[in-house]
Amino acid sequence: MRAPLNVPMEGLPERVTIYEVGPRDGLQNESAVVPVEVKAEFLTRLARAGLTTIEATSFVHPKWVPQLADAEELLARVERAPGVRYPVLVPNERGLDRALALGVTDIAIFGSATETFARRNLNRSVDGSIEMFAPVVARARESGLAVRAYLSMCFGDPWEGPVPIEQVVRNGARLLDLGCEQLSLGDTIGVGTPGHVAELLAAFGRAGVGPDRLAVHFHDTYGQALANTLAALRAGITVVDASAGGIGGCPYAKSATGNLATEDLVWMLSGLGVETGVDLESLVATSAWLAGELGRPSPSRVVQAMSKQEE
Ligand code: HMG
Ligand code: MG
């Protein structure tokens, strides 16, 4: 089949914005460095498929993530499509300077709900990372940039185990208080389940942070990403992170695998009658092309199913 039957369900938003992270969260985890021209074509194809927010790369230390060391070259080369936003990850002022020099308009800082991951991913404590982010957000806002924040390890941490909900809300609120417009809740290692998602979102609500300021970022390590997304939509979330073809992971958390595949998300939303503006055929063709470039099949179930249709 090329499309699901459209059978709506009550209590869901009319429209969802997909925040595409494949070029950043996906490609940062490839063992081989992907040529910059392949990355540029990937960005172009994603925009053509109808994605309007495409996280392009990150301006982190090139030794920490060599896969994205070509950030300058990529942004200089790619033709930015009208109406499409191309956010980039920025951890510190050095990263912000590099992004501003390339005319970036949207950035994302990335904090951690746990101490261990803050140290492993940012070489700092949680307090130290907030100190690092504060001038980044202030300067970015002064320059008129849109600023998103990520919070990693919201549902569990490979070193610390379960993460208390109050700790997640506290650390997430600190990032929003810096002046970020949106907080994306990361299940970095994909261990969350739908009840946990509902409970975390309710706890944010009790702390005065409604679903209009939140997004969800599920990795599919334990196969829960789509179920967790449905739980988040039912709680009012309208921005969902996903990566084309389900590629991805995190170089500083080995137990993280790919993100929720954008195609799997679009299939479900299309069946539910929720608008995304994404052309599924075009997106599947993009991921099938990228899988050829990466030399291995896409982990997305929808890409696999739609690539082997009956004759
Ligand atoms: P550090 O070593 O503590 O940095 O790293 P520093 O501030 O001490 O600086 C050391 C040197 O690095 C200096 O050079 C800086 O200029 C240079 P020197 O003066 O010694 O010659 N430097 C930089 N160079 C280029 N660009 C920069 C930069 N910053 C410093 N931006 C740092 C601290 C934050 C930089 C490092 O830990 C880092 O780059 N971490 C990034 C790790 C990363 O990218 N992880 C993956 C993304 S997060 C993720 O995937 C999770 C997410 O998807 C959500 C989820 O799933 O949960 C978002
Ligand atoms: Mg991630």
Short mmCIF file of C-alpha atoms and ligand atoms in Angstrom, two decimals:
data_model
loop_
_atom_site.label_atom_id
_atom_site.label_comp_id
_atom_site.label_asym_id
_atom_site.label_seq_id
_atom_site.Cartn_x
_atom_site.Cartn_y
_atom_site.Cartn_z
CA MET A 1 0.00 0.00 0.00
CA ARG A 2 1.11 3.56 -0.67
CA ALA A 3 -1.01 5.29 1.99
CA PRO A 4 -3.03 4.34 5.07
CA LEU A 5 -6.81 4.63 5.21
CA ASN A 6 -7.80 7.95 6.77
CA VAL A 7 -9.59 7.22 10.06
CA PRO A 8 -9.42 10.14 12.51
CA MET A 9 -9.33 9.81 16.28
CA GLU A 10 -10.61 12.29 18.84
CA GLY A 11 -8.38 14.49 20.97
CA LEU A 12 -5.58 15.04 18.45
CA PRO A 13 -4.28 18.29 16.93
CA GLU A 14 -5.33 19.18 13.37
CA ARG A 15 -1.76 19.80 12.30
CA VAL A 16 1.69 18.72 13.50
CA THR A 17 4.98 20.43 12.72
CA ILE A 18 7.68 17.89 12.07
CA TYR A 19 11.09 19.06 13.24
CA GLU A 20 13.39 17.02 11.01
CA VAL A 21 16.68 16.06 12.69
CA GLY A 22 18.10 13.48 10.24
CA PRO A 23 20.91 15.65 8.85
CA ARG A 24 22.12 16.45 12.38
CA ASP A 25 21.06 13.70 14.83
CA GLY A 26 21.19 11.08 12.07
CA LEU A 27 24.43 11.91 10.35
CA GLN A 28 26.33 12.81 13.55
CA ASN A 29 26.30 9.13 14.35
CA GLU A 30 27.52 7.67 11.08
CA SER A 31 30.84 5.86 11.47
CA ALA A 32 32.02 7.09 8.07
CA VAL A 33 32.02 10.80 7.30
CA VAL A 34 29.33 11.50 4.71
CA PRO A 35 30.55 13.72 1.85
CA VAL A 36 29.36 17.32 2.11
CA GLU A 37 27.67 17.17 -1.30
CA VAL A 38 25.55 14.21 -0.14
CA LYS A 39 24.55 16.18 2.97
CA ALA A 40 23.62 19.19 0.83
CA GLU A 41 21.50 17.05 -1.46
CA PHE A 42 19.85 15.42 1.56
CA LEU A 43 18.82 18.88 2.84
CA THR A 44 17.50 19.88 -0.58
CA ARG A 45 15.48 16.68 -0.95
CA LEU A 46 13.99 17.01 2.55
CA ALA A 47 12.77 20.53 1.77
CA ARG A 48 11.32 19.29 -1.53
CA ALA A 49 9.44 16.57 0.36
CA GLY A 50 7.67 19.33 2.30
CA LEU A 51 9.63 19.49 5.56
CA THR A 52 9.74 23.08 6.79
CA THR A 53 12.07 22.75 9.78
CA ILE A 54 15.26 20.87 9.03
CA GLU A 55 18.06 20.79 11.61
CA ALA A 56 21.02 21.06 9.29
CA THR A 57 24.15 20.42 11.35
CA SER A 58 25.89 21.48 14.55
CA PHE A 59 28.58 23.97 15.49
CA VAL A 60 30.17 21.88 18.23
CA HIS A 61 33.85 21.11 18.69
CA PRO A 62 34.94 19.29 15.52
CA LYS A 63 37.00 16.83 17.57
CA TRP A 64 33.92 15.88 19.59
CA VAL A 65 31.78 15.25 16.50
CA PRO A 66 34.03 14.90 13.43
CA GLN A 67 31.02 13.76 11.35
CA LEU A 68 29.71 17.35 11.37
CA ALA A 69 33.05 19.17 11.15
CA ASP A 70 32.02 20.43 7.70
CA ALA A 71 29.22 22.64 9.10
CA GLU A 72 30.60 25.83 7.49
CA GLU A 73 31.12 24.21 4.14
CA LEU A 74 27.66 22.63 4.19
CA LEU A 75 25.79 25.84 5.02
CA ALA A 76 27.78 27.82 2.46
CA ARG A 77 26.92 25.24 -0.19
CA VAL A 78 23.28 24.43 0.46
CA GLU A 79 20.58 26.45 -1.24
CA ARG A 80 18.15 27.35 1.56
CA ALA A 81 14.59 26.88 0.31
CA PRO A 82 12.13 29.74 0.90
CA GLY A 83 9.88 29.22 3.92
CA VAL A 84 12.14 26.53 5.36
CA ARG A 85 14.03 26.98 8.65
CA TYR A 86 17.43 25.35 9.07
CA PRO A 87 18.28 25.33 12.79
CA VAL A 88 21.72 24.25 13.98
CA LEU A 89 23.01 22.96 17.31
CA VAL A 90 25.16 25.44 19.23
CA PRO A 91 26.66 24.61 22.65
CA ASN A 92 28.65 27.75 23.44
CA GLU A 93 29.65 31.23 22.31
CA ARG A 94 32.34 29.89 19.99
CA GLY A 95 29.64 27.85 18.25
CA LEU A 96 27.32 30.87 18.12
CA ASP A 97 30.02 33.01 16.47
CA ARG A 98 30.51 30.34 13.83
CA ALA A 99 26.74 30.07 13.22
CA LEU A 100 26.22 33.85 13.03
CA ALA A 101 29.01 34.15 10.47
CA LEU A 102 27.00 31.83 8.20
CA GLY A 103 23.74 33.80 8.55
CA VAL A 104 21.97 31.17 10.65
CA THR A 105 18.55 32.32 11.95
CA ASP A 106 17.61 29.43 14.27
CA ILE A 107 19.77 27.70 16.87
CA ALA A 108 19.31 25.01 19.49
CA ILE A 109 21.21 24.62 22.74
CA PHE A 110 21.25 21.16 24.31
CA GLY A 111 21.22 20.51 28.04
CA SER A 112 20.90 17.38 30.12
CA ALA A 113 18.47 16.23 32.78
CA THR A 114 21.30 14.27 34.43
CA GLU A 115 24.77 15.14 35.72
CA THR A 116 26.52 12.19 34.10
CA PHE A 117 25.33 12.96 30.60
CA ALA A 118 26.06 16.70 31.04
CA ARG A 119 29.66 15.79 31.80
CA ARG A 120 29.96 13.24 29.01
CA ASN A 121 28.28 15.34 26.33
CA LEU A 122 29.31 18.87 27.32
CA ASN A 123 32.31 18.36 29.60
CA ARG A 124 30.49 20.24 32.35
CA SER A 125 28.09 19.81 35.27
CA VAL A 126 24.43 20.73 34.75
CA ASP A 127 25.14 24.07 36.49
CA GLY A 128 28.25 24.60 34.37
CA SER A 129 26.32 23.93 31.18
CA ILE A 130 23.58 26.42 32.11
CA GLU A 131 26.36 28.98 32.68
CA MET A 132 27.76 28.14 29.25
CA PHE A 133 24.34 28.49 27.57
CA ALA A 134 23.24 31.76 29.24
CA PRO A 135 25.33 34.15 27.10
CA VAL A 136 24.59 32.07 23.99
CA VAL A 137 20.84 32.48 24.41
CA ALA A 138 21.12 36.17 25.40
CA ARG A 139 23.28 37.06 22.41
CA ALA A 140 21.24 34.94 20.01
CA ARG A 141 18.03 36.65 21.11
CA GLU A 142 19.66 40.09 20.79
CA SER A 143 20.56 39.15 17.22
CA GLY A 144 16.94 38.16 16.53
CA LEU A 145 17.53 34.40 16.34
CA ALA A 146 14.97 31.80 17.32
CA VAL A 147 16.32 29.61 20.12
CA ARG A 148 15.20 26.10 20.97
CA ALA A 149 16.53 24.03 23.88
CA TYR A 150 16.87 20.29 24.07
CA LEU A 151 16.86 18.37 27.30
CA SER A 152 18.43 14.92 27.07
CA MET A 153 17.86 11.82 29.22
CA CYS A 154 14.31 12.82 30.20
CA PHE A 155 13.12 9.21 30.54
CA GLY A 156 16.20 7.33 31.69
CA ASP A 157 19.97 7.55 31.64
CA PRO A 158 22.33 4.68 30.81
CA TRP A 159 24.62 5.53 33.73
CA GLU A 160 22.15 6.84 36.32
CA GLY A 161 19.09 4.69 35.53
CA PRO A 162 15.59 6.14 36.00
CA VAL A 163 15.47 9.94 36.12
CA PRO A 164 13.00 11.49 38.58
CA ILE A 165 10.29 13.53 36.84
CA GLU A 166 10.83 16.51 39.19
CA GLN A 167 14.51 16.61 38.18
CA VAL A 168 13.55 16.65 34.48
CA VAL A 169 11.03 19.46 34.99
CA ARG A 170 13.49 21.48 37.09
CA ASN A 171 16.31 21.25 34.56
CA GLY A 172 13.97 21.84 31.62
CA ALA A 173 12.52 24.96 33.25
CA ARG A 174 16.04 26.31 33.77
CA LEU A 175 16.66 26.10 30.02
CA LEU A 176 13.36 27.82 29.20
CA ASP A 177 14.11 30.51 31.79
CA LEU A 178 17.25 31.43 29.84
CA GLY A 179 14.89 32.73 27.14
CA CYS A 180 14.42 29.73 24.85
CA GLU A 181 11.14 29.59 22.98
CA GLN A 182 10.75 25.85 22.90
CA LEU A 183 11.99 22.89 24.92
CA SER A 184 12.35 19.54 23.20
CA LEU A 185 12.16 16.62 25.61
CA GLY A 186 14.68 13.99 24.57
CA ASP A 187 14.30 10.29 25.20
CA THR A 188 17.93 9.90 24.20
CA ILE A 189 18.05 6.14 24.77
CA GLY A 190 14.43 5.37 23.86
CA VAL A 191 13.34 3.78 27.13
CA GLY A 192 10.16 5.79 27.80
CA THR A 193 6.63 4.40 27.52
CA PRO A 194 3.34 6.25 26.87
CA GLY A 195 2.19 6.58 30.50
CA HIS A 196 5.57 8.05 31.41
CA VAL A 197 5.24 10.58 28.56
CA ALA A 198 1.78 11.63 29.74
CA GLU A 199 3.01 11.94 33.33
CA LEU A 200 6.05 14.03 32.37
CA LEU A 201 3.95 16.39 30.23
CA ALA A 202 1.41 16.73 33.04
CA ALA A 203 4.23 17.57 35.47
CA PHE A 204 5.48 20.30 33.12
CA GLY A 205 1.91 21.61 32.96
CA ARG A 206 1.72 21.78 36.76
CA ALA A 207 4.98 23.77 36.69
CA GLY A 208 3.40 26.29 34.31
CA VAL A 209 4.95 24.95 31.08
CA GLY A 210 2.18 24.03 28.65
CA PRO A 211 2.42 21.83 25.54
CA ASP A 212 2.65 24.94 23.31
CA ARG A 213 6.22 25.45 24.61
CA LEU A 214 7.26 21.80 24.37
CA ALA A 215 8.29 19.37 21.65
CA VAL A 216 9.11 15.66 21.88
CA HIS A 217 12.26 13.94 20.66
CA PHE A 218 12.01 10.17 20.78
CA HIS A 219 14.73 7.71 19.87
CA ASP A 220 13.29 4.35 18.86
CA THR A 221 15.75 2.07 20.66
CA TYR A 222 13.05 0.01 22.37
CA GLY A 223 10.40 0.44 19.65
CA GLN A 224 8.33 2.87 21.71
CA ALA A 225 8.76 6.08 19.73
CA LEU A 226 5.49 6.04 17.79
CA ALA A 227 3.37 5.00 20.78
CA ASN A 228 5.05 7.71 22.85
CA THR A 229 4.33 10.25 20.12
CA LEU A 230 0.64 9.39 20.13
CA ALA A 231 0.59 9.87 23.92
CA ALA A 232 2.28 13.26 23.48
CA LEU A 233 -0.22 14.36 20.80
CA ARG A 234 -3.09 13.44 23.06
CA ALA A 235 -1.52 15.70 25.70
CA GLY A 236 -1.50 18.66 23.27
CA ILE A 237 1.98 18.49 21.75
CA THR A 238 2.12 19.75 18.15
CA VAL A 239 5.87 19.71 17.41
CA VAL A 240 7.45 16.29 16.94
CA ASP A 241 11.12 15.59 16.17
CA ALA A 242 11.90 12.79 13.74
CA SER A 243 14.68 11.71 11.43
CA ALA A 244 14.18 10.70 7.80
CA GLY A 245 14.72 6.97 7.41
CA GLY A 246 15.09 6.58 11.20
CA ILE A 247 18.83 7.19 11.05
CA GLY A 248 20.65 8.43 14.11
CA GLY A 249 21.83 8.00 17.65
CA CYS A 250 24.16 9.91 19.90
CA PRO A 251 27.95 9.52 19.81
CA TYR A 252 28.07 10.16 23.57
CA ALA A 253 25.40 7.59 24.51
CA LYS A 254 26.13 4.24 22.86
CA SER A 255 22.75 2.85 23.90
CA ALA A 256 20.96 5.43 21.72
CA THR A 257 19.86 4.25 18.30
CA GLY A 258 17.99 6.10 15.57
CA ASN A 259 15.26 8.64 16.11
CA LEU A 260 11.61 8.03 15.37
CA ALA A 261 11.58 7.67 11.56
CA THR A 262 9.88 10.61 9.86
CA GLU A 263 8.17 8.23 7.41
CA ASP A 264 6.70 6.12 10.24
CA LEU A 265 5.40 9.31 11.85
CA VAL A 266 3.94 10.65 8.59
CA TRP A 267 2.20 7.31 7.90
CA MET A 268 0.52 7.36 11.31
CA LEU A 269 -0.44 11.05 11.13
CA SER A 270 -1.78 10.67 7.64
CA GLY A 271 -3.94 7.73 8.80
CA LEU A 272 -5.20 9.87 11.66
CA GLY A 273 -5.99 12.75 9.30
CA VAL A 274 -3.46 15.03 11.00
CA GLU A 275 -1.82 17.45 8.53
CA THR A 276 1.97 17.57 8.17
CA GLY A 277 2.48 19.01 4.70
CA VAL A 278 4.93 16.18 3.94
CA ASP A 279 4.80 14.14 0.73
CA LEU A 280 5.41 10.56 1.90
CA GLU A 281 6.43 9.15 -1.50
CA SER A 282 9.03 11.85 -1.96
CA LEU A 283 10.35 11.35 1.57
CA VAL A 284 10.61 7.56 1.16
CA ALA A 285 12.50 8.08 -2.10
CA THR A 286 14.89 10.42 -0.25
CA SER A 287 15.57 7.89 2.50
CA ALA A 288 15.99 5.05 -0.02
CA TRP A 289 18.51 7.23 -1.88
CA LEU A 290 20.35 8.08 1.38
CA ALA A 291 20.42 4.40 2.40
CA GLY A 292 22.24 3.73 -0.89
CA GLU A 293 24.74 6.48 -0.10
CA LEU A 294 25.27 5.16 3.46
CA GLY A 295 25.56 1.59 2.19
CA ARG A 296 22.90 0.03 4.42
CA PRO A 297 19.11 -0.25 4.52
CA SER A 298 16.98 2.33 6.31
CA PRO A 299 15.72 1.14 9.71
CA SER A 300 12.32 2.77 9.02
CA ARG A 301 9.54 0.18 8.71
CA VAL A 302 7.61 2.43 6.31
CA VAL A 303 10.64 2.98 4.08
CA GLN A 304 11.21 -0.79 4.01
CA ALA A 305 7.55 -1.59 3.30
CA MET A 306 7.11 1.04 0.62
CA SER A 307 10.36 0.06 -1.07
CA LYS A 308 9.18 -3.53 -1.60
CA GLN A 309 5.70 -3.34 -3.07
CA GLU A 310 3.93 -6.19 -4.86
CA GLU A 311 4.50 -6.17 -8.62
P1 HMG B 1 35.45 21.72 25.97
O1 HMG B 1 36.64 20.89 25.59
O2 HMG B 1 35.09 21.79 27.43
O3 HMG B 1 35.62 23.19 25.37
O4 HMG B 1 34.21 21.20 25.17
P2 HMG B 1 36.35 24.46 25.90
O5 HMG B 1 35.31 25.51 26.08
O6 HMG B 1 37.22 24.11 27.08
O7 HMG B 1 37.29 24.85 24.67
C1 HMG B 1 38.40 24.02 24.29
C2 HMG B 1 38.83 24.38 22.88
O8 HMG B 1 37.80 24.00 21.96
C3 HMG B 1 39.07 25.85 22.62
O9 HMG B 1 40.15 25.92 21.68
C4 HMG B 1 37.83 26.32 21.97
O10 HMG B 1 38.00 27.45 21.11
C5 HMG B 1 37.43 25.11 21.15
P3 HMG B 1 41.62 26.45 22.11
O11 HMG B 1 41.34 27.83 22.63
O12 HMG B 1 42.03 25.49 23.15
O13 HMG B 1 42.35 26.35 20.83
N1 HMG B 1 35.98 25.10 20.98
C6 HMG B 1 35.33 25.06 19.80
N2 HMG B 1 35.75 25.00 18.53
C7 HMG B 1 34.80 25.00 17.57
N3 HMG B 1 33.47 25.06 17.82
C8 HMG B 1 33.01 25.11 19.08
C9 HMG B 1 33.97 25.09 20.11
N4 HMG B 1 33.83 25.13 21.45
C10 HMG B 1 35.06 25.13 21.95
N5 HMG B 1 31.70 25.17 19.32
C11 HMG B 1 32.05 21.50 24.13
C12 HMG B 1 32.92 21.75 25.36
C13 HMG B 1 30.64 21.88 24.51
C14 HMG B 1 32.56 22.39 23.03
C15 HMG B 1 32.17 20.02 23.73
O14 HMG B 1 31.84 19.25 24.83
C16 HMG B 1 31.28 19.66 22.57
O15 HMG B 1 31.53 20.09 21.45
N6 HMG B 1 30.22 18.84 22.82
C17 HMG B 1 29.26 18.50 21.80
C18 HMG B 1 28.82 17.08 21.93
C19 HMG B 1 27.75 16.79 20.89
O16 HMG B 1 27.67 17.44 19.85
N7 HMG B 1 26.91 15.77 21.17
C20 HMG B 1 25.85 15.38 20.26
C21 HMG B 1 24.71 16.34 20.21
S1 HMG B 1 23.62 16.22 21.60
C22 HMG B 1 22.47 15.00 21.13
O17 HMG B 1 22.66 14.32 20.16
C23 HMG B 1 21.21 14.86 21.96
C24 HMG B 1 19.96 15.43 21.25
O18 HMG B 1 19.73 14.79 20.00
C25 HMG B 1 18.72 15.25 22.14
C26 HMG B 1 18.54 13.81 22.66
O19 HMG B 1 18.47 12.86 21.84
O20 HMG B 1 18.45 13.67 23.88
C27 HMG B 1 20.11 16.95 20.98
MG MG B 2 18.71 12.90 19.73
#
